[in-house]
């Protein structure tokens, strides 16, 4: 049996008359890099929000690492080890890069471990430094977040998510608004993070997805149109029509 870190089954969610997610099932093996793609409004962000507890499903079930997390709040889900990096930047713009990451690290640590205050501060600082090093932001640690380039702000988003030591990382369009150079660097970073972290990502740029994902779920009008590896997605005629040719 495959070791699944996430299993979302039969998810359903409507907003008024819009059936944003219609009977979607998603199974993510531990260690994998899975992508969700689809045209604008196809339900990608809603699907993520159903998984992370930002939105309650009308029907269906979400299991994270063997636990039923359906309908749980994001705060609770995050404490269980699931982190999300947002499509919209959530950094504190007036705080430094270091402070932004330290706050995330501290919140996560304090929620499940009782440190002696002195140990706690030292270990949080060390963890923050490690995260900044890994994400490639160590040289910007004293920069006020609001003064970072757009690419580095998105990197900081990632650092904040990583600071909570997640076992599953959800990325909603990590390369949105990035230059080609920044996009390439982010792809490399995501690949590197995937060495010891399961990643589920939404991505708009088809070339990014085809070069990085092991498995791809294609959403169309709230339903799973297709799921397969990059080669199969490239070869699938309906996906071509709906997505690749841009006739959305
Ligand atoms: N809170 C909400 N209230 C009303 N309608 C919503 C809400 N959230 C999403 N929708 C609708 O649900 C559908 C799916 O939206 P969603 O944001 O999940 O799509 P998406 O695939 O992430 O799109 P994009 O590529 O633009 O990010 C859309 O028709 C959207 O207008
Ligand atoms: Mg979206």
PDB file of C-alpha atoms and ligand atoms in Angstrom:
ATOM      1  CA  UNK A   1       0.000   0.000   0.000  1.00  0.00           C
ATOM      2  CA  UNK A   2       1.258   3.488  -0.812  1.00  0.00           C
ATOM      3  CA  UNK A   3       2.180   5.640   2.154  1.00  0.00           C
ATOM      4  CA  UNK A   4      -0.154   8.609   1.703  1.00  0.00           C
ATOM      5  CA  UNK A   5       0.501  11.831   3.597  1.00  0.00           C
ATOM      6  CA  UNK A   6      -2.705  13.357   2.285  1.00  0.00           C
ATOM      7  CA  UNK A   7      -5.949  11.838   1.118  1.00  0.00           C
ATOM      8  CA  UNK A   8      -8.817  14.096   0.146  1.00  0.00           C
ATOM      9  CA  UNK A   9     -11.855  12.172  -1.009  1.00  0.00           C
ATOM     10  CA  UNK A  10     -15.093  13.294  -2.633  1.00  0.00           C
ATOM     11  CA  UNK A  11     -14.619  16.979  -1.831  1.00  0.00           C
ATOM     12  CA  UNK A  12     -17.458  19.291  -2.704  1.00  0.00           C
ATOM     13  CA  UNK A  13     -17.962  23.014  -2.246  1.00  0.00           C
ATOM     14  CA  UNK A  14     -20.350  25.533  -3.750  1.00  0.00           C
ATOM     15  CA  UNK A  15     -20.505  29.312  -3.393  1.00  0.00           C
ATOM     16  CA  UNK A  16     -24.071  30.365  -4.130  1.00  0.00           C
ATOM     17  CA  UNK A  17     -24.741  28.996  -7.593  1.00  0.00           C
ATOM     18  CA  UNK A  18     -21.081  28.255  -8.365  1.00  0.00           C
ATOM     19  CA  UNK A  19     -19.987  24.650  -7.912  1.00  0.00           C
ATOM     20  CA  UNK A  20     -16.341  25.528  -7.234  1.00  0.00           C
ATOM     21  CA  UNK A  21     -15.229  21.971  -6.353  1.00  0.00           C
ATOM     22  CA  UNK A  22     -17.249  18.991  -7.520  1.00  0.00           C
ATOM     23  CA  UNK A  23     -16.390  15.517  -6.167  1.00  0.00           C
ATOM     24  CA  UNK A  24     -12.600  15.915  -6.249  1.00  0.00           C
ATOM     25  CA  UNK A  25     -10.323  13.207  -4.867  1.00  0.00           C
ATOM     26  CA  UNK A  26      -6.604  13.736  -4.351  1.00  0.00           C
ATOM     27  CA  UNK A  27      -4.066  11.244  -3.001  1.00  0.00           C
ATOM     28  CA  UNK A  28      -0.550  12.448  -2.233  1.00  0.00           C
ATOM     29  CA  UNK A  29       2.192   9.905  -1.447  1.00  0.00           C
ATOM     30  CA  UNK A  30       4.738  10.949   1.194  1.00  0.00           C
ATOM     31  CA  UNK A  31       7.806  12.562  -0.369  1.00  0.00           C
ATOM     32  CA  UNK A  32       6.183  13.383  -3.692  1.00  0.00           C
ATOM     33  CA  UNK A  33       5.895  16.639  -5.622  1.00  0.00           C
ATOM     34  CA  UNK A  34       2.340  16.926  -6.884  1.00  0.00           C
ATOM     35  CA  UNK A  35       0.919  19.813  -8.883  1.00  0.00           C
ATOM     36  CA  UNK A  36      -2.608  21.053  -9.418  1.00  0.00           C
ATOM     37  CA  UNK A  37      -3.139  22.999 -12.624  1.00  0.00           C
ATOM     38  CA  UNK A  38      -6.155  24.397 -14.393  1.00  0.00           C
ATOM     39  CA  UNK A  39      -7.491  27.573 -16.003  1.00  0.00           C
ATOM     40  CA  UNK A  40      -8.520  30.650 -13.989  1.00  0.00           C
ATOM     41  CA  UNK A  41     -11.484  29.913 -11.775  1.00  0.00           C
ATOM     42  CA  UNK A  42     -11.175  26.123 -12.144  1.00  0.00           C
ATOM     43  CA  UNK A  43     -11.159  25.688  -8.345  1.00  0.00           C
ATOM     44  CA  UNK A  44      -7.450  25.311  -7.503  1.00  0.00           C
ATOM     45  CA  UNK A  45      -7.340  27.756  -4.589  1.00  0.00           C
ATOM     46  CA  UNK A  46     -10.689  26.511  -3.278  1.00  0.00           C
ATOM     47  CA  UNK A  47      -9.326  22.954  -3.285  1.00  0.00           C
ATOM     48  CA  UNK A  48      -6.312  24.122  -1.260  1.00  0.00           C
ATOM     49  CA  UNK A  49      -8.553  25.999   1.159  1.00  0.00           C
ATOM     50  CA  UNK A  50     -10.644  22.880   1.696  1.00  0.00           C
ATOM     51  CA  UNK A  51      -7.499  20.934   2.538  1.00  0.00           C
ATOM     52  CA  UNK A  52      -6.043  23.558   4.884  1.00  0.00           C
ATOM     53  CA  UNK A  53      -9.235  24.326   6.776  1.00  0.00           C
ATOM     54  CA  UNK A  54      -9.674  27.851   5.400  1.00  0.00           C
ATOM     55  CA  UNK A  55     -12.946  26.706   3.809  1.00  0.00           C
ATOM     56  CA  UNK A  56     -15.324  23.997   5.026  1.00  0.00           C
ATOM     57  CA  UNK A  57     -16.319  21.359   2.487  1.00  0.00           C
ATOM     58  CA  UNK A  58     -20.023  20.745   1.825  1.00  0.00           C
ATOM     59  CA  UNK A  59     -19.118  17.072   1.497  1.00  0.00           C
ATOM     60  CA  UNK A  60     -16.044  14.856   1.483  1.00  0.00           C
ATOM     61  CA  UNK A  61     -13.213  13.991   3.804  1.00  0.00           C
ATOM     62  CA  UNK A  62      -9.617  15.134   4.287  1.00  0.00           C
ATOM     63  CA  UNK A  63      -7.070  12.882   5.977  1.00  0.00           C
ATOM     64  CA  UNK A  64      -3.615  14.182   6.816  1.00  0.00           C
ATOM     65  CA  UNK A  65      -1.059  11.604   7.873  1.00  0.00           C
ATOM     66  CA  UNK A  66      -3.800   9.178   8.843  1.00  0.00           C
ATOM     67  CA  UNK A  67      -5.853  11.716  10.822  1.00  0.00           C
ATOM     68  CA  UNK A  68      -9.242  13.044   9.830  1.00  0.00           C
ATOM     69  CA  UNK A  69      -8.809  16.835   9.596  1.00  0.00           C
ATOM     70  CA  UNK A  70     -12.062  17.562   7.749  1.00  0.00           C
ATOM     71  CA  UNK A  71     -13.505  20.896   8.835  1.00  0.00           C
ATOM     72  CA  UNK A  72     -10.657  21.610  11.272  1.00  0.00           C
ATOM     73  CA  UNK A  73      -9.466  25.220  11.533  1.00  0.00           C
ATOM     74  CA  UNK A  74      -6.272  26.243   9.744  1.00  0.00           C
ATOM     75  CA  UNK A  75      -4.557  26.903  13.087  1.00  0.00           C
ATOM     76  CA  UNK A  76      -5.168  23.299  14.157  1.00  0.00           C
ATOM     77  CA  UNK A  77      -4.217  21.853  10.795  1.00  0.00           C
ATOM     78  CA  UNK A  78      -1.003  23.904  10.790  1.00  0.00           C
ATOM     79  CA  UNK A  79      -0.065  22.545  14.214  1.00  0.00           C
ATOM     80  CA  UNK A  80      -0.397  19.035  12.824  1.00  0.00           C
ATOM     81  CA  UNK A  81       2.322  19.820  10.287  1.00  0.00           C
ATOM     82  CA  UNK A  82       0.617  21.160   7.193  1.00  0.00           C
ATOM     83  CA  UNK A  83       1.770  24.587   6.007  1.00  0.00           C
ATOM     84  CA  UNK A  84       0.581  26.781   3.200  1.00  0.00           C
ATOM     85  CA  UNK A  85       2.402  29.513   1.357  1.00  0.00           C
ATOM     86  CA  UNK A  86      -0.083  31.985  -0.017  1.00  0.00           C
ATOM     87  CA  UNK A  87      -0.903  33.301  -3.469  1.00  0.00           C
ATOM     88  CA  UNK A  88      -1.065  36.688  -1.772  1.00  0.00           C
ATOM     89  CA  UNK A  89       1.923  37.707   0.295  1.00  0.00           C
ATOM     90  CA  UNK A  90       1.321  37.552   4.034  1.00  0.00           C
ATOM     91  CA  UNK A  91       4.552  38.994   5.422  1.00  0.00           C
ATOM     92  CA  UNK A  92       4.610  41.792   8.008  1.00  0.00           C
ATOM     93  CA  UNK A  93       6.024  44.550   5.782  1.00  0.00           C
ATOM     94  CA  UNK A  94       7.433  46.696   8.619  1.00  0.00           C
ATOM     95  CA  UNK A  95       9.348  43.878  10.317  1.00  0.00           C
ATOM     96  CA  UNK A  96      12.718  42.541   9.222  1.00  0.00           C
ATOM     97  CA  UNK A  97      13.108  39.304   7.293  1.00  0.00           C
ATOM     98  CA  UNK A  98      14.540  37.673  10.421  1.00  0.00           C
ATOM     99  CA  UNK A  99      11.642  38.810  12.638  1.00  0.00           C
ATOM    100  CA  UNK A 100       9.048  37.567  10.143  1.00  0.00           C
ATOM    101  CA  UNK A 101      10.564  34.090  10.111  1.00  0.00           C
ATOM    102  CA  UNK A 102      11.284  34.047  13.850  1.00  0.00           C
ATOM    103  CA  UNK A 103       7.635  34.777  14.667  1.00  0.00           C
ATOM    104  CA  UNK A 104       6.512  31.831  12.537  1.00  0.00           C
ATOM    105  CA  UNK A 105       9.152  29.550  14.062  1.00  0.00           C
ATOM    106  CA  UNK A 106       8.234  30.611  17.579  1.00  0.00           C
ATOM    107  CA  UNK A 107       4.499  30.180  17.102  1.00  0.00           C
ATOM    108  CA  UNK A 108       4.995  26.673  15.761  1.00  0.00           C
ATOM    109  CA  UNK A 109       7.476  25.650  18.468  1.00  0.00           C
ATOM    110  CA  UNK A 110       5.445  26.947  21.361  1.00  0.00           C
ATOM    111  CA  UNK A 111       2.315  25.202  20.246  1.00  0.00           C
ATOM    112  CA  UNK A 112       3.629  21.744  21.015  1.00  0.00           C
ATOM    113  CA  UNK A 113       6.863  21.907  22.986  1.00  0.00           C
ATOM    114  CA  UNK A 114       7.449  23.300  26.449  1.00  0.00           C
ATOM    115  CA  UNK A 115      10.906  24.863  26.299  1.00  0.00           C
ATOM    116  CA  UNK A 116      12.634  26.511  29.177  1.00  0.00           C
ATOM    117  CA  UNK A 117      12.586  30.176  28.098  1.00  0.00           C
ATOM    118  CA  UNK A 118      16.370  30.425  27.542  1.00  0.00           C
ATOM    119  CA  UNK A 119      16.533  27.186  25.514  1.00  0.00           C
ATOM    120  CA  UNK A 120      13.444  28.203  23.610  1.00  0.00           C
ATOM    121  CA  UNK A 121      14.869  31.487  22.428  1.00  0.00           C
ATOM    122  CA  UNK A 122      18.188  29.926  21.432  1.00  0.00           C
ATOM    123  CA  UNK A 123      16.595  27.089  19.504  1.00  0.00           C
ATOM    124  CA  UNK A 124      14.087  29.373  17.771  1.00  0.00           C
ATOM    125  CA  UNK A 125      16.885  31.719  16.711  1.00  0.00           C
ATOM    126  CA  UNK A 126      18.959  28.786  15.451  1.00  0.00           C
ATOM    127  CA  UNK A 127      16.011  27.343  13.555  1.00  0.00           C
ATOM    128  CA  UNK A 128      15.247  30.768  12.036  1.00  0.00           C
ATOM    129  CA  UNK A 129      18.846  31.091  10.869  1.00  0.00           C
ATOM    130  CA  UNK A 130      18.776  27.618   9.333  1.00  0.00           C
ATOM    131  CA  UNK A 131      15.573  28.385   7.443  1.00  0.00           C
ATOM    132  CA  UNK A 132      16.955  31.685   6.098  1.00  0.00           C
ATOM    133  CA  UNK A 133      20.124  29.906   5.012  1.00  0.00           C
ATOM    134  CA  UNK A 134      18.155  27.167   3.243  1.00  0.00           C
ATOM    135  CA  UNK A 135      15.857  29.608   1.459  1.00  0.00           C
ATOM    136  CA  UNK A 136      18.763  31.845   0.441  1.00  0.00           C
ATOM    137  CA  UNK A 137      17.699  34.902   2.419  1.00  0.00           C
ATOM    138  CA  UNK A 138      20.438  34.925   5.078  1.00  0.00           C
ATOM    139  CA  UNK A 139      22.083  37.978   3.494  1.00  0.00           C
ATOM    140  CA  UNK A 140      18.773  39.896   3.757  1.00  0.00           C
ATOM    141  CA  UNK A 141      18.042  39.022   7.382  1.00  0.00           C
ATOM    142  CA  UNK A 142      18.049  42.618   8.655  1.00  0.00           C
ATOM    143  CA  UNK A 143      16.177  44.027   5.647  1.00  0.00           C
ATOM    144  CA  UNK A 144      12.684  45.332   6.343  1.00  0.00           C
ATOM    145  CA  UNK A 145      10.374  42.917   4.532  1.00  0.00           C
ATOM    146  CA  UNK A 146       8.498  45.665   2.697  1.00  0.00           C
ATOM    147  CA  UNK A 147      11.749  46.732   1.011  1.00  0.00           C
ATOM    148  CA  UNK A 148      12.510  43.323  -0.517  1.00  0.00           C
ATOM    149  CA  UNK A 149      12.199  42.699  -4.241  1.00  0.00           C
ATOM    150  CA  UNK A 150       9.020  40.893  -5.274  1.00  0.00           C
ATOM    151  CA  UNK A 151      10.946  37.652  -5.791  1.00  0.00           C
ATOM    152  CA  UNK A 152      12.504  37.849  -2.337  1.00  0.00           C
ATOM    153  CA  UNK A 153       9.104  38.596  -0.747  1.00  0.00           C
ATOM    154  CA  UNK A 154       7.801  35.357  -2.221  1.00  0.00           C
ATOM    155  CA  UNK A 155      10.909  33.624  -0.887  1.00  0.00           C
ATOM    156  CA  UNK A 156      10.113  35.060   2.505  1.00  0.00           C
ATOM    157  CA  UNK A 157       6.599  33.587   2.199  1.00  0.00           C
ATOM    158  CA  UNK A 158       8.245  30.228   1.689  1.00  0.00           C
ATOM    159  CA  UNK A 159      10.595  30.766   4.611  1.00  0.00           C
ATOM    160  CA  UNK A 160       7.635  31.581   6.869  1.00  0.00           C
ATOM    161  CA  UNK A 161       5.880  28.373   5.829  1.00  0.00           C
ATOM    162  CA  UNK A 162       9.058  26.361   6.281  1.00  0.00           C
ATOM    163  CA  UNK A 163       9.723  27.843   9.720  1.00  0.00           C
ATOM    164  CA  UNK A 164       6.762  25.899  11.083  1.00  0.00           C
ATOM    165  CA  UNK A 165       8.628  22.636  10.221  1.00  0.00           C
ATOM    166  CA  UNK A 166       5.795  21.197   8.125  1.00  0.00           C
ATOM    167  CA  UNK A 167       5.555  17.640   6.806  1.00  0.00           C
ATOM    168  CA  UNK A 168       3.421  18.792   3.887  1.00  0.00           C
ATOM    169  CA  UNK A 169       3.896  22.144   2.173  1.00  0.00           C
ATOM    170  CA  UNK A 170       1.173  23.641  -0.013  1.00  0.00           C
ATOM    171  CA  UNK A 171       2.335  26.297  -2.451  1.00  0.00           C
ATOM    172  CA  UNK A 172      -0.192  28.442  -4.282  1.00  0.00           C
ATOM    173  CA  UNK A 173       1.554  29.772  -7.398  1.00  0.00           C
ATOM    174  CA  UNK A 174       5.028  30.247  -5.895  1.00  0.00           C
ATOM    175  CA  UNK A 175       6.334  31.840  -9.102  1.00  0.00           C
ATOM    176  CA  UNK A 176       3.442  34.291  -9.596  1.00  0.00           C
ATOM    177  CA  UNK A 177       4.678  37.666 -10.809  1.00  0.00           C
ATOM    178  CA  UNK A 178       8.309  36.541 -10.961  1.00  0.00           C
ATOM    179  CA  UNK A 179      10.840  37.323 -13.662  1.00  0.00           C
ATOM    180  CA  UNK A 180      12.214  34.325 -15.619  1.00  0.00           C
ATOM    181  CA  UNK A 181      15.396  34.398 -13.504  1.00  0.00           C
ATOM    182  CA  UNK A 182      13.442  34.473 -10.243  1.00  0.00           C
ATOM    183  CA  UNK A 183      11.183  31.699 -11.566  1.00  0.00           C
ATOM    184  CA  UNK A 184      14.183  29.470 -12.324  1.00  0.00           C
ATOM    185  CA  UNK A 185      15.620  30.080  -8.866  1.00  0.00           C
ATOM    186  CA  UNK A 186      12.283  29.248  -7.256  1.00  0.00           C
ATOM    187  CA  UNK A 187      11.980  26.015  -9.240  1.00  0.00           C
ATOM    188  CA  UNK A 188      15.415  25.009  -8.001  1.00  0.00           C
ATOM    189  CA  UNK A 189      14.438  25.873  -4.450  1.00  0.00           C
ATOM    190  CA  UNK A 190      11.192  23.891  -4.598  1.00  0.00           C
ATOM    191  CA  UNK A 191      13.120  20.935  -5.990  1.00  0.00           C
ATOM    192  CA  UNK A 192      15.619  21.206  -3.161  1.00  0.00           C
ATOM    193  CA  UNK A 193      12.877  21.448  -0.512  1.00  0.00           C
ATOM    194  CA  UNK A 194      11.230  18.353  -1.969  1.00  0.00           C
ATOM    195  CA  UNK A 195      14.274  16.277  -0.998  1.00  0.00           C
ATOM    196  CA  UNK A 196      12.862  15.931   2.499  1.00  0.00           C
ATOM    197  CA  UNK A 197       9.407  17.470   2.270  1.00  0.00           C
ATOM    198  CA  UNK A 198       6.200  16.500   0.484  1.00  0.00           C
ATOM    199  CA  UNK A 199       5.011  19.355  -1.721  1.00  0.00           C
ATOM    200  CA  UNK A 200       1.617  20.039  -3.259  1.00  0.00           C
ATOM    201  CA  UNK A 201       1.654  23.082  -5.499  1.00  0.00           C
ATOM    202  CA  UNK A 202      -0.664  25.090  -7.670  1.00  0.00           C
ATOM    203  CA  UNK A 203       1.064  26.542 -10.678  1.00  0.00           C
ATOM    204  CA  UNK A 204      -0.082  28.487 -13.667  1.00  0.00           C
ATOM    205  CA  UNK A 205       3.064  28.282 -15.760  1.00  0.00           C
ATOM    206  CA  UNK A 206       2.868  25.048 -17.699  1.00  0.00           C
ATOM    207  CA  UNK A 207       6.618  24.830 -18.390  1.00  0.00           C
ATOM    208  CA  UNK A 208       7.324  25.102 -14.673  1.00  0.00           C
ATOM    209  CA  UNK A 209       4.963  22.255 -13.878  1.00  0.00           C
ATOM    210  CA  UNK A 210       6.136  19.956 -16.614  1.00  0.00           C
ATOM    211  CA  UNK A 211       9.746  20.367 -15.516  1.00  0.00           C
ATOM    212  CA  UNK A 212       9.198  19.817 -11.828  1.00  0.00           C
ATOM    213  CA  UNK A 213       6.099  17.789 -10.891  1.00  0.00           C
ATOM    214  CA  UNK A 214       6.010  14.016 -10.531  1.00  0.00           C
ATOM    215  CA  UNK A 215       2.258  13.924 -10.851  1.00  0.00           C
ATOM    216  CA  UNK A 216      -0.274  16.456 -12.040  1.00  0.00           C
ATOM    217  CA  UNK A 217      -3.977  16.881 -11.386  1.00  0.00           C
ATOM    218  CA  UNK A 218      -5.765  18.980 -13.994  1.00  0.00           C
ATOM    219  CA  UNK A 219      -8.855  20.781 -12.743  1.00  0.00           C
ATOM    220  CA  UNK A 220     -11.495  22.136 -15.077  1.00  0.00           C
ATOM    221  CA  UNK A 221     -14.671  23.809 -13.860  1.00  0.00           C
ATOM    222  CA  UNK A 222     -14.264  22.327 -10.396  1.00  0.00           C
ATOM    223  CA  UNK A 223     -13.761  18.744 -11.538  1.00  0.00           C
ATOM    224  CA  UNK A 224     -10.718  16.562 -12.103  1.00  0.00           C
ATOM    225  CA  UNK A 225     -10.283  16.488 -15.858  1.00  0.00           C
ATOM    226  CA  UNK A 226      -7.186  14.283 -15.739  1.00  0.00           C
ATOM    227  CA  UNK A 227      -4.437  13.047 -13.469  1.00  0.00           C
ATOM    228  CA  UNK A 228      -1.101  11.659 -14.575  1.00  0.00           C
ATOM    229  CA  UNK A 229       2.637  12.281 -14.920  1.00  0.00           C
ATOM    230  CA  UNK A 230       3.929  15.233 -16.992  1.00  0.00           C
ATOM    231  CA  UNK A 231       4.318  13.116 -20.138  1.00  0.00           C
ATOM    232  CA  UNK A 232       0.730  11.899 -19.922  1.00  0.00           C
ATOM    233  CA  UNK A 233      -0.557  15.421 -19.285  1.00  0.00           C
ATOM    234  CA  UNK A 234       1.341  16.718 -22.305  1.00  0.00           C
ATOM    235  CA  UNK A 235      -0.079  13.950 -24.480  1.00  0.00           C
ATOM    236  CA  UNK A 236      -3.674  14.180 -23.274  1.00  0.00           C
ATOM    237  CA  UNK A 237      -5.811  15.754 -26.028  1.00  0.00           C
ATOM    238  CA  UNK A 238      -8.471  17.265 -23.763  1.00  0.00           C
ATOM    239  CA  UNK A 239      -5.876  18.859 -21.498  1.00  0.00           C
ATOM    240  CA  UNK A 240      -4.171  20.275 -24.565  1.00  0.00           C
ATOM    241  CA  UNK A 241      -7.424  21.785 -25.684  1.00  0.00           C
ATOM    242  CA  UNK A 242      -8.515  23.179 -22.330  1.00  0.00           C
ATOM    243  CA  UNK A 243      -5.166  24.333 -21.062  1.00  0.00           C
ATOM    244  CA  UNK A 244      -2.130  24.204 -23.287  1.00  0.00           C
ATOM    245  CA  UNK A 245      -3.625  25.971 -26.265  1.00  0.00           C
ATOM    246  CA  UNK A 246      -5.016  28.654 -23.986  1.00  0.00           C
ATOM    247  CA  UNK A 247      -8.606  28.175 -25.174  1.00  0.00           C
ATOM    248  CA  UNK A 248      -9.975  28.359 -21.691  1.00  0.00           C
TER     249      UNK A 248
HETATM  250  N1  LIG B   1     -15.354  32.926  -1.281  1.00  0.00           N
HETATM  251  C1  LIG B   1     -15.942  32.793  -2.474  1.00  0.00           C
HETATM  252  N2  LIG B   1     -17.172  33.304  -2.702  1.00  0.00           N
HETATM  253  C2  LIG B   1     -17.779  33.172  -3.900  1.00  0.00           C
HETATM  254  N3  LIG B   1     -17.226  32.537  -4.940  1.00  0.00           N
HETATM  255  C3  LIG B   1     -16.002  32.009  -4.802  1.00  0.00           C
HETATM  256  C4  LIG B   1     -15.293  32.122  -3.552  1.00  0.00           C
HETATM  257  N4  LIG B   1     -14.093  31.489  -3.696  1.00  0.00           N
HETATM  258  C5  LIG B   1     -14.055  31.023  -4.962  1.00  0.00           C
HETATM  259  N5  LIG B   1     -15.214  31.346  -5.625  1.00  0.00           N
HETATM  260  C6  LIG B   1     -15.516  30.973  -7.015  1.00  0.00           C
HETATM  261  O1  LIG B   1     -15.204  29.612  -7.182  1.00  0.00           O
HETATM  262  C7  LIG B   1     -14.596  29.372  -8.457  1.00  0.00           C
HETATM  263  C8  LIG B   1     -13.209  28.771  -8.254  1.00  0.00           C
HETATM  264  O2  LIG B   1     -12.345  29.781  -7.741  1.00  0.00           O
HETATM  265  P1  LIG B   1     -10.827  29.529  -7.324  1.00  0.00           P
HETATM  266  O3  LIG B   1     -10.321  30.778  -6.730  1.00  0.00           O
HETATM  267  O4  LIG B   1     -10.768  28.306  -6.503  1.00  0.00           O
HETATM  268  O5  LIG B   1     -10.159  29.252  -8.738  1.00  0.00           O
HETATM  269  P2  LIG B   1      -8.601  29.162  -9.121  1.00  0.00           P
HETATM  270  O6  LIG B   1      -8.475  27.959  -9.978  1.00  0.00           O
HETATM  271  O7  LIG B   1      -7.757  29.247  -7.916  1.00  0.00           O
HETATM  272  O8  LIG B   1      -8.413  30.456 -10.014  1.00  0.00           O
HETATM  273  P3  LIG B   1      -7.068  31.366 -10.271  1.00  0.00           P
HETATM  274  O9  LIG B   1      -6.282  30.639 -11.311  1.00  0.00           O
HETATM  275  O10 LIG B   1      -7.632  32.640 -10.809  1.00  0.00           O
HETATM  276  O11 LIG B   1      -6.346  31.529  -8.978  1.00  0.00           O
HETATM  277  C9  LIG B   1     -14.595  30.712  -9.167  1.00  0.00           C
HETATM  278  O12 LIG B   1     -15.742  30.774  -9.992  1.00  0.00           O
HETATM  279  C10 LIG B   1     -14.670  31.717  -8.039  1.00  0.00           C
HETATM  280  O13 LIG B   1     -15.279  32.901  -8.466  1.00  0.00           O
HETATM  281 MG1  LIG B   2      -6.218  30.585  -7.299  1.00  0.00          MG
END
